[in-house]
Amino acid sequence: HHLAQGTTSLAAHRAAMSDAKKQAVGPGPTDEVVVMVTGGSGLVGKGIQAALEAGRAGPKPANERWVFLTSKDADLRDSESTRRAYETHRPTYVIHLAALVGGLFKNMALKVEFWRDNVAMNDNVMHWAKEYKVKKLVSCLSTCIFPDQTTYPIDETMVHNGPPHRSNEGYAYAKRMIDVLNRCYHEEYGCHFTSVIPTNIFGPHDNFSIQEGHVLPGLMHKCYQAMKATEAGDDSHPFTVWGSGTPLRQFVYSEDLGALMIWVLRSYDSIDPLILSVDEAAEVSIKEAALAVARGMGYTGEVVLDTSKSDGQHKKTASNAKLRSLHPTFEFTPFDVAVKRTCDWFKEHYDTARK
């Protein structure tokens, strides 16, 4: 009896879902289109703003309004706070960037917090996106979520093919679950939730912390300090790079990523994740990156490799073949140019930059 009841309610649920899918009609040409961006003041949010201002995603439709939320506007770990943000802005589209993030050493120390905070934020953003009938939700994943033991290059089909690197498993599993839930929400409710997987992002408004930040902004901060010491006549603090300098990374400039995220929002129609990366040929070693930073900063002193420090993963080479097939005309900013722009921004905003 209970089973039959359950079956009936499931059938009714499915019928209701089918009706809901039919009613999900898009806005008319004069209706305002609101794009709500979570984590709007972070590196990628600022990259999207820069791309919009530079007109890199084409002309902005007259009826399109962008809202960039920060943690001051809503605590996305809290369901009611998240609901209020949706109620206030009534978004047509959502780009979900908000996350608890950090470099290798912070990830190793705070696995529980990385899991709990990120899962709570993702769950609330998705649930209320469904409830408020958001037309498309684009969430941001990371290449560090891929299996640790893998063949290269990595592609979109390999996300769940084995456990991630132990150093950041709390964060990695939280991010992987976004892809799982995108499929679940699509199958059960007809939601159009998708995700992108950028490689190593850098640019203005990054966190330039040497202890907790990512590799490139950390190198910029260290190079700046070494340059200031040299200028003050102190040669005992050269620009020191942690590790052997041999690991390889694909770096993507935040404004380029911003332009691609806007393109994904407007033109990418799959639920499956999409890697947003420079070509495999554009991969650089940490040593090459450090030398680019030295050039970008105008530092002419010694560059030292501290091989007593951990290297992390040797490489995470990702394939952008899917992106290139869908958006063949996109042009990335040359690495040296983007590094120089970021160094200039850091020098100009040294007092206020996150560090």
GROMACS .gro file of C-alpha atoms in nm:
model
  355
    1HIS     CA    1   0.000   0.000   0.000
    2HIS     CA    2   0.272   0.245   0.100
    3LEU     CA    3   0.468   0.154  -0.211
    4ALA     CA    4   0.166   0.221  -0.437
    5GLN     CA    5   0.109   0.555  -0.267
    6GLY     CA    6   0.474   0.641  -0.315
    7THR     CA    7   0.456   0.548  -0.682
    8THR     CA    8   0.149   0.763  -0.737
    9SER     CA    9   0.305   1.063  -0.565
   10LEU     CA   10   0.621   1.018  -0.773
   11ALA     CA   11   0.410   1.008  -1.092
   12ALA     CA   12   0.223   1.321  -0.977
   13HIS     CA   13   0.555   1.486  -0.893
   14ARG     CA   14   0.687   1.405  -1.242
   15ALA     CA   15   0.370   1.541  -1.408
   16ALA     CA   16   0.398   1.861  -1.206
   17MET     CA   17   0.765   1.889  -1.305
   18SER     CA   18   0.671   1.842  -1.670
   19ASP     CA   19   0.418   2.127  -1.640
   20ALA     CA   20   0.676   2.343  -1.465
   21LYS     CA   21   0.918   2.286  -1.754
   22LYS     CA   22   0.652   2.396  -2.004
   23GLN     CA   23   0.578   2.714  -1.806
   24ALA     CA   24   0.943   2.822  -1.788
   25VAL     CA   25   0.898   3.091  -2.056
   26GLY     CA   26   1.178   3.339  -2.117
   27PRO     CA   27   1.143   3.716  -2.079
   28GLY     CA   28   1.006   3.922  -2.369
   29PRO     CA   29   1.233   4.167  -2.551
   30THR     CA   30   1.130   4.460  -2.327
   31ASP     CA   31   1.145   4.271  -1.997
   32GLU     CA   32   1.442   4.353  -1.778
   33VAL     CA   33   1.703   4.079  -1.768
   34VAL     CA   34   1.888   4.068  -1.435
   35VAL     CA   35   2.219   3.883  -1.408
   36MET     CA   36   2.311   3.825  -1.042
   37VAL     CA   37   2.674   3.740  -0.972
   38THR     CA   38   2.768   3.589  -0.634
   39GLY     CA   39   3.122   3.655  -0.514
   40GLY     CA   40   3.102   3.969  -0.727
   41SER     CA   41   3.393   4.152  -0.562
   42GLY     CA   42   3.639   3.864  -0.606
   43LEU     CA   43   3.894   3.798  -0.878
   44VAL     CA   44   3.652   3.651  -1.135
   45GLY     CA   45   3.368   3.892  -1.052
   46LYS     CA   46   3.604   4.184  -1.116
   47GLY     CA   47   3.716   4.007  -1.434
   48ILE     CA   48   3.354   3.995  -1.556
   49GLN     CA   49   3.312   4.365  -1.475
   50ALA     CA   50   3.633   4.448  -1.665
   51ALA     CA   51   3.521   4.240  -1.966
   52LEU     CA   52   3.179   4.413  -1.969
   53GLU     CA   53   3.342   4.758  -1.949
   54ALA     CA   54   3.590   4.672  -2.226
   55GLY     CA   55   3.305   4.546  -2.448
   56ARG     CA   56   3.481   4.210  -2.483
   57ALA     CA   57   3.158   4.010  -2.482
   58GLY     CA   58   2.990   4.216  -2.752
   59PRO     CA   59   2.735   4.493  -2.699
   60LYS     CA   60   2.536   4.469  -2.376
   61PRO     CA   61   2.161   4.438  -2.442
   62ALA     CA   62   1.978   4.754  -2.329
   63ASN     CA   63   1.746   4.555  -2.101
   64GLU     CA   64   2.029   4.366  -1.926
   65ARG     CA   65   2.123   4.471  -1.572
   66TRP     CA   66   2.415   4.319  -1.378
   67VAL     CA   67   2.414   4.289  -0.998
   68PHE     CA   68   2.742   4.197  -0.828
   69LEU     CA   69   2.682   4.061  -0.478
   70THR     CA   70   2.950   4.053  -0.209
   71SER     CA   71   2.954   3.872   0.126
   72LYS     CA   72   2.823   4.197   0.279
   73ASP     CA   73   2.501   4.166   0.073
   74ALA     CA   74   2.421   3.806   0.169
   75ASP     CA   75   2.566   3.520   0.371
   76LEU     CA   76   2.518   3.242   0.116
   77ARG     CA   77   2.590   2.977   0.382
   78ASP     CA   78   2.253   3.077   0.531
   79SER     CA   79   1.938   2.973   0.344
   80GLU     CA   80   1.721   3.267   0.449
   81SER     CA   81   1.993   3.521   0.371
   82THR     CA   82   2.030   3.363   0.026
   83ARG     CA   83   1.652   3.367  -0.030
   84ARG     CA   84   1.641   3.739   0.051
   85ALA     CA   85   1.905   3.809  -0.217
   86TYR     CA   86   1.692   3.626  -0.475
   87GLU     CA   87   1.378   3.803  -0.353
   88THR     CA   88   1.545   4.146  -0.375
   89HIS     CA   89   1.699   4.107  -0.721
   90ARG     CA   90   1.468   3.853  -0.890
   91PRO     CA   91   1.751   3.734  -1.121
   92THR     CA   92   1.688   3.597  -1.470
   93TYR     CA   93   2.039   3.448  -1.469
   94VAL     CA   94   2.290   3.370  -1.193
   95ILE     CA   95   2.667   3.335  -1.212
   96HIS     CA   96   2.784   3.163  -0.893
   97LEU     CA   97   3.144   3.252  -0.806
   98ALA     CA   98   3.126   3.278  -0.426
   99ALA     CA   99   3.343   3.018  -0.252
  100LEU     CA  100   3.584   2.968   0.032
  101VAL     CA  101   3.916   2.946  -0.155
  102GLY     CA  102   4.287   2.940  -0.081
  103GLY     CA  103   4.624   2.809  -0.187
  104LEU     CA  104   4.787   2.474  -0.117
  105PHE     CA  105   4.879   2.534   0.248
  106LYS     CA  106   4.541   2.684   0.354
  107ASN     CA  107   4.358   2.396   0.179
  108MET     CA  108   4.563   2.137   0.366
  109ALA     CA  109   4.491   2.301   0.703
  110LEU     CA  110   4.114   2.363   0.672
  111LYS     CA  111   3.957   2.069   0.486
  112VAL     CA  112   3.642   2.056   0.700
  113GLU     CA  113   3.575   2.430   0.663
  114PHE     CA  114   3.638   2.416   0.287
  115TRP     CA  115   3.383   2.134   0.259
  116ARG     CA  116   3.112   2.277   0.489
  117ASP     CA  117   3.114   2.639   0.373
  118ASN     CA  118   3.125   2.556   0.003
  119VAL     CA  119   2.857   2.285   0.019
  120ALA     CA  120   2.626   2.517   0.215
  121MET     CA  121   2.673   2.804  -0.032
  122ASN     CA  122   2.626   2.583  -0.337
  123ASP     CA  123   2.317   2.415  -0.193
  124ASN     CA  124   2.147   2.745  -0.110
  125VAL     CA  125   2.233   2.913  -0.440
  126MET     CA  126   2.097   2.614  -0.637
  127HIS     CA  127   1.783   2.561  -0.428
  128TRP     CA  128   1.673   2.924  -0.452
  129ALA     CA  129   1.767   2.941  -0.821
  130LYS     CA  130   1.516   2.659  -0.875
  131GLU     CA  131   1.252   2.824  -0.652
  132TYR     CA  132   1.287   3.161  -0.827
  133LYS     CA  133   1.284   2.995  -1.174
  134VAL     CA  134   1.625   3.123  -1.281
  135LYS     CA  135   1.672   3.058  -1.655
  136LYS     CA  136   2.039   2.962  -1.630
  137LEU     CA  137   2.283   2.918  -1.341
  138VAL     CA  138   2.654   2.905  -1.426
  139SER     CA  139   2.879   2.789  -1.140
  140CYS     CA  140   3.256   2.805  -1.126
  141LEU     CA  141   3.456   2.487  -1.059
  142SER     CA  142   3.836   2.445  -1.059
  143THR     CA  143   4.094   2.221  -1.227
  144CYS     CA  144   4.219   2.111  -0.884
  145ILE     CA  145   3.901   1.901  -0.849
  146PHE     CA  146   4.019   1.653  -1.114
  147PRO     CA  147   4.155   1.308  -1.022
  148ASP     CA  148   4.509   1.315  -0.885
  149GLN     CA  149   4.606   1.002  -1.078
  150THR     CA  150   4.509   1.081  -1.436
  151THR     CA  151   4.623   1.095  -1.795
  152TYR     CA  152   4.690   1.432  -1.955
  153PRO     CA  153   4.552   1.648  -2.093
  154ILE     CA  154   4.249   1.647  -1.861
  155ASP     CA  155   3.911   1.698  -2.028
  156GLU     CA  156   3.555   1.758  -1.910
  157THR     CA  157   3.461   1.388  -1.908
  158MET     CA  158   3.722   1.302  -1.642
  159VAL     CA  159   3.599   1.504  -1.340
  160HIS     CA  160   3.473   1.200  -1.145
  161ASN     CA  161   3.723   0.937  -1.264
  162GLY     CA  162   3.910   0.903  -0.933
  163PRO     CA  163   3.983   1.081  -0.605
  164PRO     CA  164   4.128   1.433  -0.611
  165HIS     CA  165   4.468   1.521  -0.463
  166ARG     CA  166   4.451   1.462  -0.086
  167SER     CA  167   4.580   1.812  -0.014
  168ASN     CA  168   4.249   1.979  -0.108
  169GLU     CA  169   3.990   1.701  -0.092
  170GLY     CA  170   3.743   1.906   0.118
  171TYR     CA  171   3.727   2.178  -0.146
  172ALA     CA  172   3.749   1.942  -0.443
  173TYR     CA  173   3.456   1.721  -0.341
  174ALA     CA  174   3.241   2.025  -0.259
  175LYS     CA  175   3.306   2.159  -0.609
  176ARG     CA  176   3.254   1.819  -0.778
  177MET     CA  177   2.911   1.798  -0.619
  178ILE     CA  178   2.803   2.107  -0.818
  179ASP     CA  179   2.839   1.903  -1.138
  180VAL     CA  180   2.644   1.614  -0.987
  181LEU     CA  181   2.362   1.843  -0.869
  182ASN     CA  182   2.349   2.028  -1.203
  183ARG     CA  183   2.247   1.697  -1.361
  184CYS     CA  184   2.007   1.612  -1.076
  185TYR     CA  185   1.828   1.948  -1.093
  186HIS     CA  186   1.806   1.917  -1.471
  187GLU     CA  187   1.662   1.565  -1.461
  188GLU     CA  188   1.418   1.627  -1.177
  189TYR     CA  189   1.312   1.990  -1.226
  190GLY     CA  190   1.424   2.081  -1.580
  191CYS     CA  191   1.660   2.348  -1.442
  192HIS     CA  192   1.932   2.478  -1.672
  193PHE     CA  193   2.228   2.467  -1.432
  194THR     CA  194   2.578   2.431  -1.576
  195SER     CA  195   2.942   2.488  -1.476
  196VAL     CA  196   3.277   2.606  -1.605
  197ILE     CA  197   3.623   2.487  -1.505
  198PRO     CA  198   3.890   2.757  -1.534
  199THR     CA  199   4.260   2.683  -1.500
  200ASN     CA  200   4.484   2.904  -1.280
  201ILE     CA  201   4.322   3.249  -1.274
  202PHE     CA  202   4.514   3.569  -1.205
  203GLY     CA  203   4.459   3.942  -1.243
  204PRO     CA  204   4.372   4.264  -1.059
  205HIS     CA  205   4.176   4.230  -0.730
  206ASP     CA  206   4.332   3.889  -0.655
  207ASN     CA  207   4.445   3.786  -0.307
  208PHE     CA  208   4.819   3.861  -0.309
  209SER     CA  209   4.887   3.690   0.025
  210ILE     CA  210   5.221   3.512   0.030
  211GLN     CA  211   5.108   3.254   0.288
  212GLU     CA  212   4.753   3.183   0.173
  213GLY     CA  213   4.722   3.307  -0.185
  214HIS     CA  214   4.773   3.130  -0.515
  215VAL     CA  215   5.107   3.099  -0.686
  216LEU     CA  216   5.113   3.393  -0.930
  217PRO     CA  217   4.982   3.671  -0.699
  218GLY     CA  218   5.208   3.533  -0.423
  219LEU     CA  219   5.507   3.562  -0.658
  220MET     CA  220   5.406   3.919  -0.743
  221HIS     CA  221   5.393   4.019  -0.376
  222LYS     CA  222   5.730   3.854  -0.304
  223CYS     CA  223   5.886   4.017  -0.608
  224TYR     CA  224   5.753   4.356  -0.498
  225GLN     CA  225   5.904   4.308  -0.151
  226ALA     CA  226   6.240   4.202  -0.299
  227MET     CA  227   6.236   4.505  -0.528
  228LYS     CA  228   6.163   4.742  -0.238
  229ALA     CA  229   6.444   4.584  -0.032
  230THR     CA  230   6.690   4.621  -0.323
  231GLU     CA  231   6.586   4.983  -0.376
  232ALA     CA  232   6.657   5.044  -0.005
  233GLY     CA  233   7.009   4.902  -0.055
  234ASP     CA  234   6.934   4.563   0.106
  235ASP     CA  235   7.048   4.276  -0.117
  236SER     CA  236   6.987   4.009   0.149
  237HIS     CA  237   6.621   3.954   0.047
  238PRO     CA  238   6.624   3.831  -0.314
  239PHE     CA  239   6.307   3.726  -0.500
  240THR     CA  240   6.263   3.369  -0.369
  241VAL     CA  241   6.039   3.116  -0.544
  242TRP     CA  242   5.909   2.826  -0.332
  243GLY     CA  243   5.991   2.485  -0.476
  244SER     CA  244   6.192   2.368  -0.775
  245GLY     CA  245   6.022   2.597  -1.028
  246THR     CA  246   5.952   2.299  -1.256
  247PRO     CA  247   5.572   2.247  -1.207
  248LEU     CA  248   5.367   2.349  -1.509
  249ARG     CA  249   5.050   2.560  -1.507
  250GLN     CA  250   4.803   2.712  -1.753
  251PHE     CA  251   4.731   3.065  -1.638
  252VAL     CA  252   4.417   3.247  -1.752
  253TYR     CA  253   4.383   3.624  -1.715
  254SER     CA  254   4.074   3.730  -1.517
  255GLU     CA  255   3.942   3.965  -1.785
  256ASP     CA  256   3.970   3.687  -2.047
  257LEU     CA  257   3.786   3.453  -1.812
  258GLY     CA  258   3.523   3.723  -1.754
  259ALA     CA  259   3.463   3.755  -2.129
  260LEU     CA  260   3.431   3.377  -2.158
  261MET     CA  261   3.188   3.354  -1.862
  262ILE     CA  262   2.959   3.610  -2.030
  263TRP     CA  263   2.978   3.408  -2.352
  264VAL     CA  264   2.889   3.090  -2.158
  265LEU     CA  265   2.589   3.264  -2.002
  266ARG     CA  266   2.459   3.378  -2.342
  267SER     CA  267   2.566   3.095  -2.572
  268TYR     CA  268   2.661   2.768  -2.397
  269ASP     CA  269   2.356   2.545  -2.370
  270SER     CA  270   2.485   2.219  -2.220
  271ILE     CA  271   2.455   2.105  -1.856
  272ASP     CA  272   2.799   1.944  -1.877
  273PRO     CA  273   3.102   2.136  -1.750
  274LEU     CA  274   3.321   2.338  -1.988
  275ILE     CA  275   3.694   2.391  -1.932
  276LEU     CA  276   3.790   2.758  -1.981
  277SER     CA  277   4.162   2.759  -2.044
  278VAL     CA  278   4.441   2.883  -2.263
  279ASP     CA  279   4.583   2.628  -2.507
  280GLU     CA  280   4.806   2.344  -2.386
  281ALA     CA  281   5.092   2.512  -2.574
  282ALA     CA  282   5.053   2.818  -2.347
  283GLU     CA  283   5.144   2.617  -2.034
  284VAL     CA  284   5.436   2.774  -1.841
  285SER     CA  285   5.663   2.650  -1.563
  286ILE     CA  286   5.658   2.824  -1.225
  287LYS     CA  287   6.013   2.942  -1.297
  288GLU     CA  288   5.902   3.095  -1.630
  289ALA     CA  289   5.607   3.256  -1.449
  290ALA     CA  290   5.841   3.401  -1.185
  291LEU     CA  291   6.065   3.548  -1.456
  292ALA     CA  292   5.758   3.702  -1.625
  293VAL     CA  293   5.665   3.855  -1.288
  294ALA     CA  294   6.018   3.995  -1.246
  295ARG     CA  295   5.990   4.156  -1.592
  296GLY     CA  296   5.639   4.284  -1.517
  297MET     CA  297   5.754   4.439  -1.188
  298GLY     CA  298   6.074   4.580  -1.336
  299TYR     CA  299   6.281   4.376  -1.088
  300THR     CA  300   6.641   4.324  -1.201
  301GLY     CA  301   6.781   4.146  -0.893
  302GLU     CA  302   6.848   3.781  -0.825
  303VAL     CA  303   6.575   3.512  -0.854
  304VAL     CA  304   6.630   3.220  -0.612
  305LEU     CA  305   6.458   2.877  -0.605
  306ASP     CA  306   6.397   2.741  -0.252
  307THR     CA  307   6.387   2.366  -0.319
  308SER     CA  308   6.317   2.286   0.049
  309LYS     CA  309   5.953   2.390  -0.012
  310SER     CA  310   5.677   2.164  -0.153
  311ASP     CA  311   5.593   2.178  -0.524
  312GLY     CA  312   5.233   2.054  -0.513
  313GLN     CA  313   5.113   1.872  -0.826
  314HIS     CA  314   5.366   1.870  -1.110
  315LYS     CA  315   5.108   1.952  -1.377
  316LYS     CA  316   4.732   1.973  -1.430
  317THR     CA  317   4.733   2.021  -1.809
  318ALA     CA  318   4.376   2.076  -1.930
  319SER     CA  319   4.241   2.047  -2.283
  320ASN     CA  320   4.046   2.344  -2.417
  321ALA     CA  321   3.945   2.152  -2.733
  322LYS     CA  322   3.574   2.172  -2.642
  323LEU     CA  323   3.595   2.550  -2.588
  324ARG     CA  324   3.789   2.599  -2.913
  325SER     CA  325   3.529   2.396  -3.107
  326LEU     CA  326   3.242   2.607  -2.967
  327HIS     CA  327   3.413   2.949  -2.965
  328PRO     CA  328   3.699   2.930  -3.218
  329THR     CA  329   3.749   3.307  -3.257
  330PHE     CA  330   3.826   3.388  -2.892
  331GLU     CA  331   4.164   3.560  -2.835
  332PHE     CA  332   4.346   3.534  -2.503
  333THR     CA  333   4.561   3.820  -2.372
  334PRO     CA  334   4.932   3.727  -2.409
  335PHE     CA  335   5.070   3.603  -2.075
  336ASP     CA  336   5.345   3.868  -2.043
  337VAL     CA  337   5.098   4.149  -2.117
  338ALA     CA  338   4.847   4.020  -1.861
  339VAL     CA  339   5.120   3.972  -1.597
  340LYS     CA  340   5.248   4.327  -1.654
  341ARG     CA  341   4.895   4.470  -1.622
  342THR     CA  342   4.843   4.278  -1.297
  343CYS     CA  343   5.182   4.390  -1.157
  344ASP     CA  344   5.097   4.751  -1.245
  345TRP     CA  345   4.760   4.719  -1.070
  346PHE     CA  346   4.922   4.566  -0.760
  347LYS     CA  347   5.182   4.843  -0.737
  348GLU     CA  348   4.915   5.109  -0.782
  349HIS     CA  349   4.679   4.954  -0.524
  350TYR     CA  350   4.941   4.811  -0.289
  351ASP     CA  351   4.794   4.972   0.025
  352THR     CA  352   4.439   4.843  -0.035
  353ALA     CA  353   4.500   4.512  -0.220
  354ARG     CA  354   4.415   4.186  -0.040
  355LYS     CA  355   4.745   4.052   0.088
   0.00000   0.00000   0.00000
